[in-house]
Short mmCIF file of C-alpha atoms in Angstrom, two decimals:
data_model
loop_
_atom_site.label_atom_id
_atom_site.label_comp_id
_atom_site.label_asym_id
_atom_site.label_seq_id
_atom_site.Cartn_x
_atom_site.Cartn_y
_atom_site.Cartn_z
CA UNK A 11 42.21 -169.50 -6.85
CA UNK A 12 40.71 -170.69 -10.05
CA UNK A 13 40.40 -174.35 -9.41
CA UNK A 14 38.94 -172.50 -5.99
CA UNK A 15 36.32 -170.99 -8.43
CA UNK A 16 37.16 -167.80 -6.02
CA UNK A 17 37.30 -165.71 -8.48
CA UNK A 18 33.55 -166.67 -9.43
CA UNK A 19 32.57 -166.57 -5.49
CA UNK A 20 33.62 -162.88 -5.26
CA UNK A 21 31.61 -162.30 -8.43
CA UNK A 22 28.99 -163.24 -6.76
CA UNK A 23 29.11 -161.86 -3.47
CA UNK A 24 29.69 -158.83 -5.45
CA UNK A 25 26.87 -159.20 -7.42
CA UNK A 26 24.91 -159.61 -3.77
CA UNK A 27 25.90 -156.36 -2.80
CA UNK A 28 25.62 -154.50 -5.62
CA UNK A 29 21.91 -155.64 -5.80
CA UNK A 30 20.83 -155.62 -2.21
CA UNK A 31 22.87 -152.43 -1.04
CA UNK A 32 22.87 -153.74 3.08
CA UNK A 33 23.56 -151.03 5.63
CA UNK A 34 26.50 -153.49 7.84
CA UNK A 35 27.78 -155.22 4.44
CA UNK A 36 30.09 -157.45 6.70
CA UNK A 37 27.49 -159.11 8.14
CA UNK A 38 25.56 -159.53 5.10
CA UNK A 39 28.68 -160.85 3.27
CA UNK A 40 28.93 -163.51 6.03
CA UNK A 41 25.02 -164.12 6.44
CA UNK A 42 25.89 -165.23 2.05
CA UNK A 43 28.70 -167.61 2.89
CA UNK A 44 27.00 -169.34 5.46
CA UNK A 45 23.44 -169.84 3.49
CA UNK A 46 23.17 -171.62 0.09
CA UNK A 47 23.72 -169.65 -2.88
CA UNK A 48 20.65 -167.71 -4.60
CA UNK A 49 20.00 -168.22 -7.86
CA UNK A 50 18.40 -166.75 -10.67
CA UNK A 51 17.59 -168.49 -13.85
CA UNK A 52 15.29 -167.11 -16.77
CA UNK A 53 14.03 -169.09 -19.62
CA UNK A 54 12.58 -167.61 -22.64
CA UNK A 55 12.28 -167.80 -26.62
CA UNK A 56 10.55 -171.40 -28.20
CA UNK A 57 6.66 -172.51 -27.83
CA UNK A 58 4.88 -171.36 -24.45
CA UNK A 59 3.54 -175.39 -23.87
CA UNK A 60 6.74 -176.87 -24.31
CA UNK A 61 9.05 -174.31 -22.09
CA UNK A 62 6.39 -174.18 -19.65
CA UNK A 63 7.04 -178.14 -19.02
CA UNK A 64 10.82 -177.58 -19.37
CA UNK A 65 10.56 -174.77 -16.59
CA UNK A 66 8.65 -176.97 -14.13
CA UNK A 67 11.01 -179.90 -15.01
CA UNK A 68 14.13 -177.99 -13.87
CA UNK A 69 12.51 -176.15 -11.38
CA UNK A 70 11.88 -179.93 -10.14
CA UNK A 71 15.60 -181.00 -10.72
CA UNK A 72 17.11 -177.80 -8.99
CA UNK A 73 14.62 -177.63 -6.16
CA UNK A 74 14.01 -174.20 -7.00
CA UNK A 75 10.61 -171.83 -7.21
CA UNK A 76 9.40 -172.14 -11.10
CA UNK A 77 7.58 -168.55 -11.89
CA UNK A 78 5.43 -169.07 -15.00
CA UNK A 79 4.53 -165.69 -16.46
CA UNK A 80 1.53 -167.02 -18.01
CA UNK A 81 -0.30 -168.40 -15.06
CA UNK A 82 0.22 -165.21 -13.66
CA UNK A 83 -1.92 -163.54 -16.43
CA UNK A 84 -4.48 -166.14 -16.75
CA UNK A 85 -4.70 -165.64 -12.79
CA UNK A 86 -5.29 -162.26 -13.39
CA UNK A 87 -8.02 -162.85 -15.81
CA UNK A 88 -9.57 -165.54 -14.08
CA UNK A 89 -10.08 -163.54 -10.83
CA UNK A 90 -11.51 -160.32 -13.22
CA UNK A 91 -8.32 -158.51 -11.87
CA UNK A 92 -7.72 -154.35 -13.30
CA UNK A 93 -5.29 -155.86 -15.29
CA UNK A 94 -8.05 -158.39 -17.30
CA UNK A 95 -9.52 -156.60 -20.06
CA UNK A 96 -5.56 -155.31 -21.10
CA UNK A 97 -4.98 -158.76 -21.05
CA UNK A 98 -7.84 -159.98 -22.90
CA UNK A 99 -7.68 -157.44 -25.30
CA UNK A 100 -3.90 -158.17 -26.15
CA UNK A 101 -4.62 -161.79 -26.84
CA UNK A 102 -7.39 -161.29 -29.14
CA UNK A 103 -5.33 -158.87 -30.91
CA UNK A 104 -2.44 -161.36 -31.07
CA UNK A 105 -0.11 -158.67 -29.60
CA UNK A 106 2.66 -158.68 -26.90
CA UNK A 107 0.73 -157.95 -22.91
CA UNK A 108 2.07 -154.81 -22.29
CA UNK A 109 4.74 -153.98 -20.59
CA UNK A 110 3.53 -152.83 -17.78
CA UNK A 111 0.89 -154.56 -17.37
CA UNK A 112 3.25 -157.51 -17.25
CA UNK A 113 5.62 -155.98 -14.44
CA UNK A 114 2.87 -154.47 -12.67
CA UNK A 115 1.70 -158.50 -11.87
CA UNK A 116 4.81 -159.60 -11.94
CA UNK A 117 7.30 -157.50 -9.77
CA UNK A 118 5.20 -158.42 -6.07
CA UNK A 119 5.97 -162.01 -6.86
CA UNK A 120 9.86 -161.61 -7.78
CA UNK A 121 10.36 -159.39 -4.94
CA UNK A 122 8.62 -161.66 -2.54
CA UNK A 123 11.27 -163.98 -3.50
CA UNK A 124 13.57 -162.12 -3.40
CA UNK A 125 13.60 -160.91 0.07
CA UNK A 126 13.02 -164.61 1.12
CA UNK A 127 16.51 -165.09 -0.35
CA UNK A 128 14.76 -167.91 -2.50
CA UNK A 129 16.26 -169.69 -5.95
CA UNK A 130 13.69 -169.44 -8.63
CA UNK A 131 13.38 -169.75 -12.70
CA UNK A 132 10.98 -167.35 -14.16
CA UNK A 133 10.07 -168.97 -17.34
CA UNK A 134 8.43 -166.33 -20.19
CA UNK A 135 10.15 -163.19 -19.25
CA UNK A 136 11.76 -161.05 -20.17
CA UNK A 137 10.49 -161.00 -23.49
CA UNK A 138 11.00 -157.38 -24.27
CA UNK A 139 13.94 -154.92 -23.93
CA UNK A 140 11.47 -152.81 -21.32
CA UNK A 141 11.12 -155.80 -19.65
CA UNK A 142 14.75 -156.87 -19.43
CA UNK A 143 15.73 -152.93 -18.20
CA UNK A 144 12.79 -152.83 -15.63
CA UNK A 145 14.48 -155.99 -14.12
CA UNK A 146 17.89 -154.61 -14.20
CA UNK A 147 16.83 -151.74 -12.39
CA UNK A 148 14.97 -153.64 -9.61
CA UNK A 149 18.05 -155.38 -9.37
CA UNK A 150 17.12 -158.76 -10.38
CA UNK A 151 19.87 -159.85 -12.68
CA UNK A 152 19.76 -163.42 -13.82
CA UNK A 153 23.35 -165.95 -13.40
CA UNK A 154 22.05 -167.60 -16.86
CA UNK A 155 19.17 -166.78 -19.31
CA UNK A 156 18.03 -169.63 -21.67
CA UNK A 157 16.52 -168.50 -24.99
CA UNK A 158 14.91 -171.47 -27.08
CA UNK A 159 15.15 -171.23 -30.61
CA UNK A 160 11.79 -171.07 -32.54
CA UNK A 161 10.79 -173.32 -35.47
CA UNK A 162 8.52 -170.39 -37.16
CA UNK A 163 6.68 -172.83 -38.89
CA UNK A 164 5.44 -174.76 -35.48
CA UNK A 165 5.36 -170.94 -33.83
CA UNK A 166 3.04 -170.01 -35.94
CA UNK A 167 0.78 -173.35 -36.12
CA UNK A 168 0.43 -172.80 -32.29
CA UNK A 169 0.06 -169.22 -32.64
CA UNK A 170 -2.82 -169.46 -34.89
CA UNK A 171 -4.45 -172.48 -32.49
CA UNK A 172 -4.12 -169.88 -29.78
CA UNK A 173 -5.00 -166.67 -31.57
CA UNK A 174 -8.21 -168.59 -32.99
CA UNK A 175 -9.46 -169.79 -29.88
CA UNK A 176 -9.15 -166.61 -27.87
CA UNK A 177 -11.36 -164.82 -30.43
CA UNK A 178 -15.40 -164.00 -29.57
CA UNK A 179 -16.67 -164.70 -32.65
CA UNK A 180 -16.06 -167.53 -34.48
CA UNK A 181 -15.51 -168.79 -36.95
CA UNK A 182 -12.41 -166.44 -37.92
CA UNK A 183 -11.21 -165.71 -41.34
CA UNK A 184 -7.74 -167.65 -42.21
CA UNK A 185 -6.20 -164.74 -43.99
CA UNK A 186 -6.83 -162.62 -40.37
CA UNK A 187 -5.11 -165.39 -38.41
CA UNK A 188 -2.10 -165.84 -40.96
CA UNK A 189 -1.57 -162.16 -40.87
CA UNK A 190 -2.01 -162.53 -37.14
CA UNK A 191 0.65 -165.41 -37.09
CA UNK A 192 3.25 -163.90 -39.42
CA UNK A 193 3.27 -160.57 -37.39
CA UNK A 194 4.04 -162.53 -34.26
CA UNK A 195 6.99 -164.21 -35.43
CA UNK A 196 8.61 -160.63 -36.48
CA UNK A 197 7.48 -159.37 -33.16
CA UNK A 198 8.89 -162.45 -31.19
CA UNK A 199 12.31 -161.92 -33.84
CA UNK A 200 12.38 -158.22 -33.04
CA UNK A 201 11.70 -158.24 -29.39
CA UNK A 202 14.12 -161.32 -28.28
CA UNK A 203 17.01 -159.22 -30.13
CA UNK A 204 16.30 -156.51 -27.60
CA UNK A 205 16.34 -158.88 -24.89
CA UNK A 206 20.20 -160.38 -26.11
CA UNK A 207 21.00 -156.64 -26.40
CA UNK A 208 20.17 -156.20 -22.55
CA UNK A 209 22.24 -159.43 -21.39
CA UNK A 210 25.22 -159.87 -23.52
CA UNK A 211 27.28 -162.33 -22.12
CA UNK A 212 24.42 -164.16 -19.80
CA UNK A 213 22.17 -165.25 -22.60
CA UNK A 214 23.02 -168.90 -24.20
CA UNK A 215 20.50 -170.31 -26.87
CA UNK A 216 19.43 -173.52 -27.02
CA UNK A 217 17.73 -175.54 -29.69
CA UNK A 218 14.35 -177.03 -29.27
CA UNK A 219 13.99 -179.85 -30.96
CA UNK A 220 13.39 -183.05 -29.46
CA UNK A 221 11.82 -184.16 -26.03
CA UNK A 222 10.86 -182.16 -23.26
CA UNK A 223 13.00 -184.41 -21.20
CA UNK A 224 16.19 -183.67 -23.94
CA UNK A 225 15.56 -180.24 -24.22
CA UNK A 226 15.63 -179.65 -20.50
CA UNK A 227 18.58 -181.68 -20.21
CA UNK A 228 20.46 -179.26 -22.47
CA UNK A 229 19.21 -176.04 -20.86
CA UNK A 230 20.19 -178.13 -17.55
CA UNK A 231 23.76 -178.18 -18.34
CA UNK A 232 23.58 -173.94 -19.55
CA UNK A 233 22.62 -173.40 -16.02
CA UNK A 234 25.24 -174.85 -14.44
CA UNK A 235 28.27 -174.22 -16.96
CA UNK A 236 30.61 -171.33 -15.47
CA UNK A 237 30.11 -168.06 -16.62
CA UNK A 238 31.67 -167.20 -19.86
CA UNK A 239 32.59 -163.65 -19.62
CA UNK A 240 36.03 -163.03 -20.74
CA UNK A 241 36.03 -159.25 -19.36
CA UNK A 242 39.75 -158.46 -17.25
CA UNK A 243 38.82 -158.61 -13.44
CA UNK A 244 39.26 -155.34 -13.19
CA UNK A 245 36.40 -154.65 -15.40
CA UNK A 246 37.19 -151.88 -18.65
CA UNK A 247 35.47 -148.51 -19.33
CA UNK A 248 35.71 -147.66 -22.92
CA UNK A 249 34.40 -145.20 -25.05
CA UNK A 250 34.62 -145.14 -28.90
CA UNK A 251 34.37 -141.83 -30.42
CA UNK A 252 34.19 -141.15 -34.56
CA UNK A 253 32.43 -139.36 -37.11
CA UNK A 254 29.43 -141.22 -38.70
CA UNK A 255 29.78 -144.24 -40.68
CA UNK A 256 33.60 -144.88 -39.05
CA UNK A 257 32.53 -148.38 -37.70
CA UNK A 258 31.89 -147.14 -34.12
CA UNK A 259 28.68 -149.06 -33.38
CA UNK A 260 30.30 -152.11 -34.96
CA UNK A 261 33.48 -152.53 -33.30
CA UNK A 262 31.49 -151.64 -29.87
CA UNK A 263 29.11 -154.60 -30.88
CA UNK A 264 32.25 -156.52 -31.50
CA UNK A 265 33.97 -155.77 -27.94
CA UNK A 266 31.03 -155.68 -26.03
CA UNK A 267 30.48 -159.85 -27.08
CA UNK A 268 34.50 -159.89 -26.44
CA UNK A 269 34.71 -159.09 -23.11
CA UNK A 270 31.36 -159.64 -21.54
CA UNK A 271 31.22 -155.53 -21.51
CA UNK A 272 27.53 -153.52 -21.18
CA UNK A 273 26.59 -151.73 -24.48
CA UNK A 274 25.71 -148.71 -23.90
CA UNK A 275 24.53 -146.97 -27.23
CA UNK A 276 23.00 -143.25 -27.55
CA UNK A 277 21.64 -143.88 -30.32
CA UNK A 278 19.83 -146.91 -28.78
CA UNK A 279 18.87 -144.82 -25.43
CA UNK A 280 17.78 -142.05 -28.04
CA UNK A 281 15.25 -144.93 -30.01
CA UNK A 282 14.08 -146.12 -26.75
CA UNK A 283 12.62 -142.13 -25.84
CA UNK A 284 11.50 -142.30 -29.21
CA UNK A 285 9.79 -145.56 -29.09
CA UNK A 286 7.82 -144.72 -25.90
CA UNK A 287 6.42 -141.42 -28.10
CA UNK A 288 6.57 -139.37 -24.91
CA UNK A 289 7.05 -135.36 -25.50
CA UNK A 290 10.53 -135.42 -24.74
CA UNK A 291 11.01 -138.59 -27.69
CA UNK A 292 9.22 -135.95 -30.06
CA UNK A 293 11.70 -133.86 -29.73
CA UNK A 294 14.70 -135.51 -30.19
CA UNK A 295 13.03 -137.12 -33.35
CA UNK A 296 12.81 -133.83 -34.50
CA UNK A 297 15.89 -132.90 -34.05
CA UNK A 298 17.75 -136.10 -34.98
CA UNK A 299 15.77 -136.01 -38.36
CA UNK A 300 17.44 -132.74 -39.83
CA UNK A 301 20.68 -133.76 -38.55
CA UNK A 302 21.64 -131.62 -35.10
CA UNK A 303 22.57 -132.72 -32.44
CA UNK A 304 20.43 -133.34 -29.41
CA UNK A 305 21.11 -131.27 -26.31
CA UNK A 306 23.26 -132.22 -23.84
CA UNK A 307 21.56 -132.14 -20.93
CA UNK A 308 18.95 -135.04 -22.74
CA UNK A 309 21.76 -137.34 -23.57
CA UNK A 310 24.24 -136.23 -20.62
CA UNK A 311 21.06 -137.23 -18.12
CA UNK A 312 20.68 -140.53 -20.09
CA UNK A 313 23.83 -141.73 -20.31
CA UNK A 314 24.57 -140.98 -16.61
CA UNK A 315 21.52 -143.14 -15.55
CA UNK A 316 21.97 -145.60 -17.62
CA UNK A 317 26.02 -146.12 -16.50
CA UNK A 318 24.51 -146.16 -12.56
CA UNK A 319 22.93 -149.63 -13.42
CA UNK A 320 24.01 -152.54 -12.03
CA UNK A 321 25.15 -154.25 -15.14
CA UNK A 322 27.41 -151.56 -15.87
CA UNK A 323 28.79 -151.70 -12.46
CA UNK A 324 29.51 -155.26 -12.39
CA UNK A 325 30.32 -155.92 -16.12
CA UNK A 326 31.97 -152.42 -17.65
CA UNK A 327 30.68 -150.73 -19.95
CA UNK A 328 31.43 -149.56 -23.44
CA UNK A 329 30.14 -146.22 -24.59
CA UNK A 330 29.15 -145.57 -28.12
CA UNK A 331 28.95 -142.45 -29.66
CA UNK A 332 29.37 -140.18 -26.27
CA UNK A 333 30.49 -137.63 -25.48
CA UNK A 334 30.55 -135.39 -28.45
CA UNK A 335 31.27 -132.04 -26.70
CA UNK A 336 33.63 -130.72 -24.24
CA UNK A 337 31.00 -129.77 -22.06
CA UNK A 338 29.47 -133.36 -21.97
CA UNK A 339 33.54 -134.40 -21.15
CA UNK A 340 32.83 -132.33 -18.39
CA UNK A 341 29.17 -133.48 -17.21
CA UNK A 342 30.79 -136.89 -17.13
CA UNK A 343 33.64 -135.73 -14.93
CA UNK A 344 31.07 -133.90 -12.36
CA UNK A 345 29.62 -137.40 -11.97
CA UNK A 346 33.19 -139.26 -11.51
CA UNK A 347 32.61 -141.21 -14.66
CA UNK A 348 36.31 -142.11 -15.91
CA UNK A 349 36.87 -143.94 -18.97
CA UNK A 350 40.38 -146.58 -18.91
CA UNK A 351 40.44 -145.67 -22.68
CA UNK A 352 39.27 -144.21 -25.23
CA UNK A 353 39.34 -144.79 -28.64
CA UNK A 354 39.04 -142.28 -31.70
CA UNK A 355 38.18 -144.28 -35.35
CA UNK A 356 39.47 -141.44 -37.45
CA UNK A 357 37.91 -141.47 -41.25
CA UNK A 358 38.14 -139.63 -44.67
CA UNK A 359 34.61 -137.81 -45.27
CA UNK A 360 34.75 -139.90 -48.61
CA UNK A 361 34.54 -143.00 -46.68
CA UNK A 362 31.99 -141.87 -44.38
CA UNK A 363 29.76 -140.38 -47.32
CA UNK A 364 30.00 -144.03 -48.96
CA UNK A 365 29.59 -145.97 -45.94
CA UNK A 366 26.17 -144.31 -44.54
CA UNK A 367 24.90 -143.64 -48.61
CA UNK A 368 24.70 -147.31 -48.85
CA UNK A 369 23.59 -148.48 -45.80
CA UNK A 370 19.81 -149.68 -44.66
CA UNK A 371 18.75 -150.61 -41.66
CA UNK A 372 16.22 -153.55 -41.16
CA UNK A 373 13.15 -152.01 -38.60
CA UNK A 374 12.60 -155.75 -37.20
CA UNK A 375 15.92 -156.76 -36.29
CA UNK A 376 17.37 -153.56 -35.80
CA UNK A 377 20.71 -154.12 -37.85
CA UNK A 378 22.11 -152.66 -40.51
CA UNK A 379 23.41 -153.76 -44.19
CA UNK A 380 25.36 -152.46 -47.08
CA UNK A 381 23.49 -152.70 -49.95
CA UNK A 382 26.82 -154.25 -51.67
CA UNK A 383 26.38 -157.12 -49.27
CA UNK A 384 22.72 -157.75 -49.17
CA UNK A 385 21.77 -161.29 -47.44
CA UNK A 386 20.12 -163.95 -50.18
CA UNK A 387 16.33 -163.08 -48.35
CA UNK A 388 14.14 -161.21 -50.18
CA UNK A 389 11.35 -160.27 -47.23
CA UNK A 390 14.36 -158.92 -45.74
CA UNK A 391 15.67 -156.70 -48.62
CA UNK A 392 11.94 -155.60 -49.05
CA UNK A 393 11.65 -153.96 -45.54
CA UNK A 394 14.96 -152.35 -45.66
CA UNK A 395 14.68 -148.74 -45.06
CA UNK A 396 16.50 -145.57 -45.67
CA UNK A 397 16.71 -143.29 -42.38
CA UNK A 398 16.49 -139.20 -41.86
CA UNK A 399 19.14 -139.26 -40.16
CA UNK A 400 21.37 -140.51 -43.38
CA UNK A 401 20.15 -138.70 -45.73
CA UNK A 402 23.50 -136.83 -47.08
CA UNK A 403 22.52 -133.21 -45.59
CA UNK A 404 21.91 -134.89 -42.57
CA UNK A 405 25.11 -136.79 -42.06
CA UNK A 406 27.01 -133.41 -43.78
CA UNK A 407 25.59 -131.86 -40.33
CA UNK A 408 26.81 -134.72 -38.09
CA UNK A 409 30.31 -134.56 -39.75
CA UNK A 410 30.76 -131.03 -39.33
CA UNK A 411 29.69 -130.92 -35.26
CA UNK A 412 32.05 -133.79 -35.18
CA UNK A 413 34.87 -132.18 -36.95
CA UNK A 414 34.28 -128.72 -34.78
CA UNK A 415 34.62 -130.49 -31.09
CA UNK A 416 37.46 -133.38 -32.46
CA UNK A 417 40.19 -131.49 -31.43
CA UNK A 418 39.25 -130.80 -27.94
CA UNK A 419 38.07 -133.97 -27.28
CA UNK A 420 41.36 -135.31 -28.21
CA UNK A 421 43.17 -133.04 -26.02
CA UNK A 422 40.47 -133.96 -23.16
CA UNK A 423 41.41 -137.63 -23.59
CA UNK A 424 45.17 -137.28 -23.89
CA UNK A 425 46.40 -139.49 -21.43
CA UNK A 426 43.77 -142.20 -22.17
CA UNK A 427 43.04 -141.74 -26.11
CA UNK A 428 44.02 -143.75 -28.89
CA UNK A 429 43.82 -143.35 -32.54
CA UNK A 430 42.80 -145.58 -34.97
CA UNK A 431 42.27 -145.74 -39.06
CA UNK A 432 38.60 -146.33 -39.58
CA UNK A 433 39.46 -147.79 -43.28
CA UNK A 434 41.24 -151.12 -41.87
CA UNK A 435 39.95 -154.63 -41.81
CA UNK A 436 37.36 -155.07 -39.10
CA UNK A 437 38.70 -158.01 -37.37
CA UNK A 438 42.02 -155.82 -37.60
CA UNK A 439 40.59 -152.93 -35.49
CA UNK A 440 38.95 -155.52 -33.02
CA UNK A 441 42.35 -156.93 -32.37
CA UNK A 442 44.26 -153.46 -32.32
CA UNK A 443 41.49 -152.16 -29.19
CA UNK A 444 41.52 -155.66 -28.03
CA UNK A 445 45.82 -155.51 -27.50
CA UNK A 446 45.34 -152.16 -25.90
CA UNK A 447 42.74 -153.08 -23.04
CA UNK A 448 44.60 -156.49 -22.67
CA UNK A 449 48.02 -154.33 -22.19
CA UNK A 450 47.10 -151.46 -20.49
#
């Protein structure tokens, strides 16, 4: 079956269904076996120029459809489309396009091809998380995404060019454009760390130095390696469950890049409401601030949506941080979610106290750092910042709701909990959940 690559054909097919949801799936099923295989290849990261030539180069070499996000806006601007001025406005800014601007021109073309059954690269998206979800949910997951790494000098030097000549008045001050160029490269940082958050296991980076010819020959042979998920075929659903500070989002992070698993982090789905500053995103920064917890029909409604999506189907998921009540235990049951384990990272409040108390979190990568273990880069150290939500009356709050529904969640997870001392090595508790969703 292996040497077969069956196993990777019924990943596939899978996939096919999953996506395309046919009313007789026999015949569809057959109707995939007897026509060549779709594919779906995104490219992303490095110098617009340069990946623009790479994507028409392999779009050449695969005899595939090359989708060039950029053509597609300066179509839109050339014809003086309702999308223009947003356009026009972004790039004299030196900002992103936004988001929906960008799927708004960009979704009629994708699902064109899409119902053609055609093969196609899209080269410059997604290059936000919003952009990477909005796919997802349209079901238009990619078998590889390519993400070229970015020499920030020569990103900014063609930044700059660009930024320069898209301005009306000219000439333009150099400080402007520098601050211009060194906000790009935080927002191209930031925004491509959301976009590896999104795909996990189907993102593969690729250096960009040399050739266009050499460079395309190395994201040539990412596209047709085998997938590298490591996930059991019978896909895992784990949730981690601990006070603040325990390791939780860490060892989720670690398992999720283990076994090919989705990520799926409240906290993160709590940002993203926050992010969008809609009146519901108010709210649970308000709330989040002082320490309580956010209501569970928010996060109950979130999570369930969010587990629904095809990644999650396909991949399994991992679920940090939820539930934290009996009665979200319960929501999840009503909507025949079932973890295959659970694990509880039990802590001393000492620990957690010290843990949180010295941690910062960096607002363009979106990681955190102990201030004992600071990385050797100042810029960094200078834009770490403190958050509400740590402040010690706020995490005395979080450790007491956790402490008051602990027991009862245990005793709703009997069957399929496991505990585990917060305190140990890492790598340690990696390997310990690792043994126990290998074994089980």
């Amino acid at each position: 079956l292996e040497s077969n690559d069956v196993y990777e054909l019924f990943e596939y097919l899978l996939k096919e269904l999953l996506i395309d949801k046919p009313d007789d799936p026999i015949d569809f099923l057959i109707h995939k076996l007897e026509n060549p295989r779709r594919r779906r290849l995104f490219l992303v990261g490095g110098i617009g120029n340069s990946r623009r030539m790479i994507a028409r180069d392999l779009a050449s070499r695969f005899r595939v459809e090359a989708v060039n996000t950029y053509d597609l806006l300066k179509n839109e601007v050339k014809k003086a489309g309702k999308h223009a001025e947003g356009i026009l406005t972004a790039w004299r800014s030196g900002i992103y396009v936004p988001d929906d601007i960008i799927l708004d021109i960009l979704m009629p073309v994708l699902e064109g091809l899409e119902k053609q059954g055609k093969s196609y690269i899209l080269n410059g998206c997604p290059r936000t998380r919003v952009q990477s979800l909005a796919l997802q949910r349209a079901g238009i997951i990619p078998d590889r995404i390519g993400i070229l790494t970015t020499d920030e000098n020569a990103y900014k030097e063609k930044f700059r060019q660009n930024f320069i000549e898209s301005q009306e008045q000219k000439p333009l001050d150099d400080s402007i454009a520098e601050i211009a160029s060194q906000r790009a490269i935080e927002e191209l940082s930031y925004n491509l760390n959301g976009v590896k958050d999104v795909y996990k296991n189907q993102w593969h980076e690729i250096e960009s130095i040399g050739t266009v010819d050499k460079v395309a020959d190395k994201v040539a042979r990412i596209f047709l390696m085998k997938g590298r998920s490591n996930a059991p075929r019978r896909p895992p659903r784990v949730i981690l469950l601990g006070p603040p500070g325990s390791g939780r989002s860490t060892q989720a992070q670690n398992l999720s890049v283990r076994y090919g698993l989705t990520l799926v982090s409240t906290s993160q789905l709590l940002r993203d409401q926050i992010n969008r500053k809609s009146e519901i995103g108010k709210n649970i920064a308000a709330i989040m601030s002082t320490g309580d917890m956010v209501p569970d029909f928010i996060i109950t409604e979130l999570v369930r949506n969010r587990l629904q999506e095809t990644d999650c189907k396909m991949n399994g998921w991992i679920l940090d941080g939820f539930p934290k009540t009996v009665e979200q235990v319960r929501s999840l049951k009503e909507f025949k979610i079932q973890p295959s384990h659970v694990f509880f990272l039990e802590s001393s409040d000492a620990l957690v106290y010290e843990r949180i108390e010295q941690r910062r979190l960096d607002p363009v990568t979106g990681k955190y750092f102990s201030v004992a273990a600071l990385p050797d880069d100042q810029n960094l150290i200078d834009r770490l910042v403190i958050l509400e939500e740590d402040s010690h009356e706020a995490v005395r709050k979080r450790l007491q709701n956790y402490k008051e529904h602990s027991t009862k969640l245990h005793a709703e997870f009997s069957k399929v909990g496991m505990n585990i001392k917060a305190e140990l090595d890492e790598n340690l508790i990696t390997e310990m959940i690792g043994d126990a969703i290998e074994n089980s």
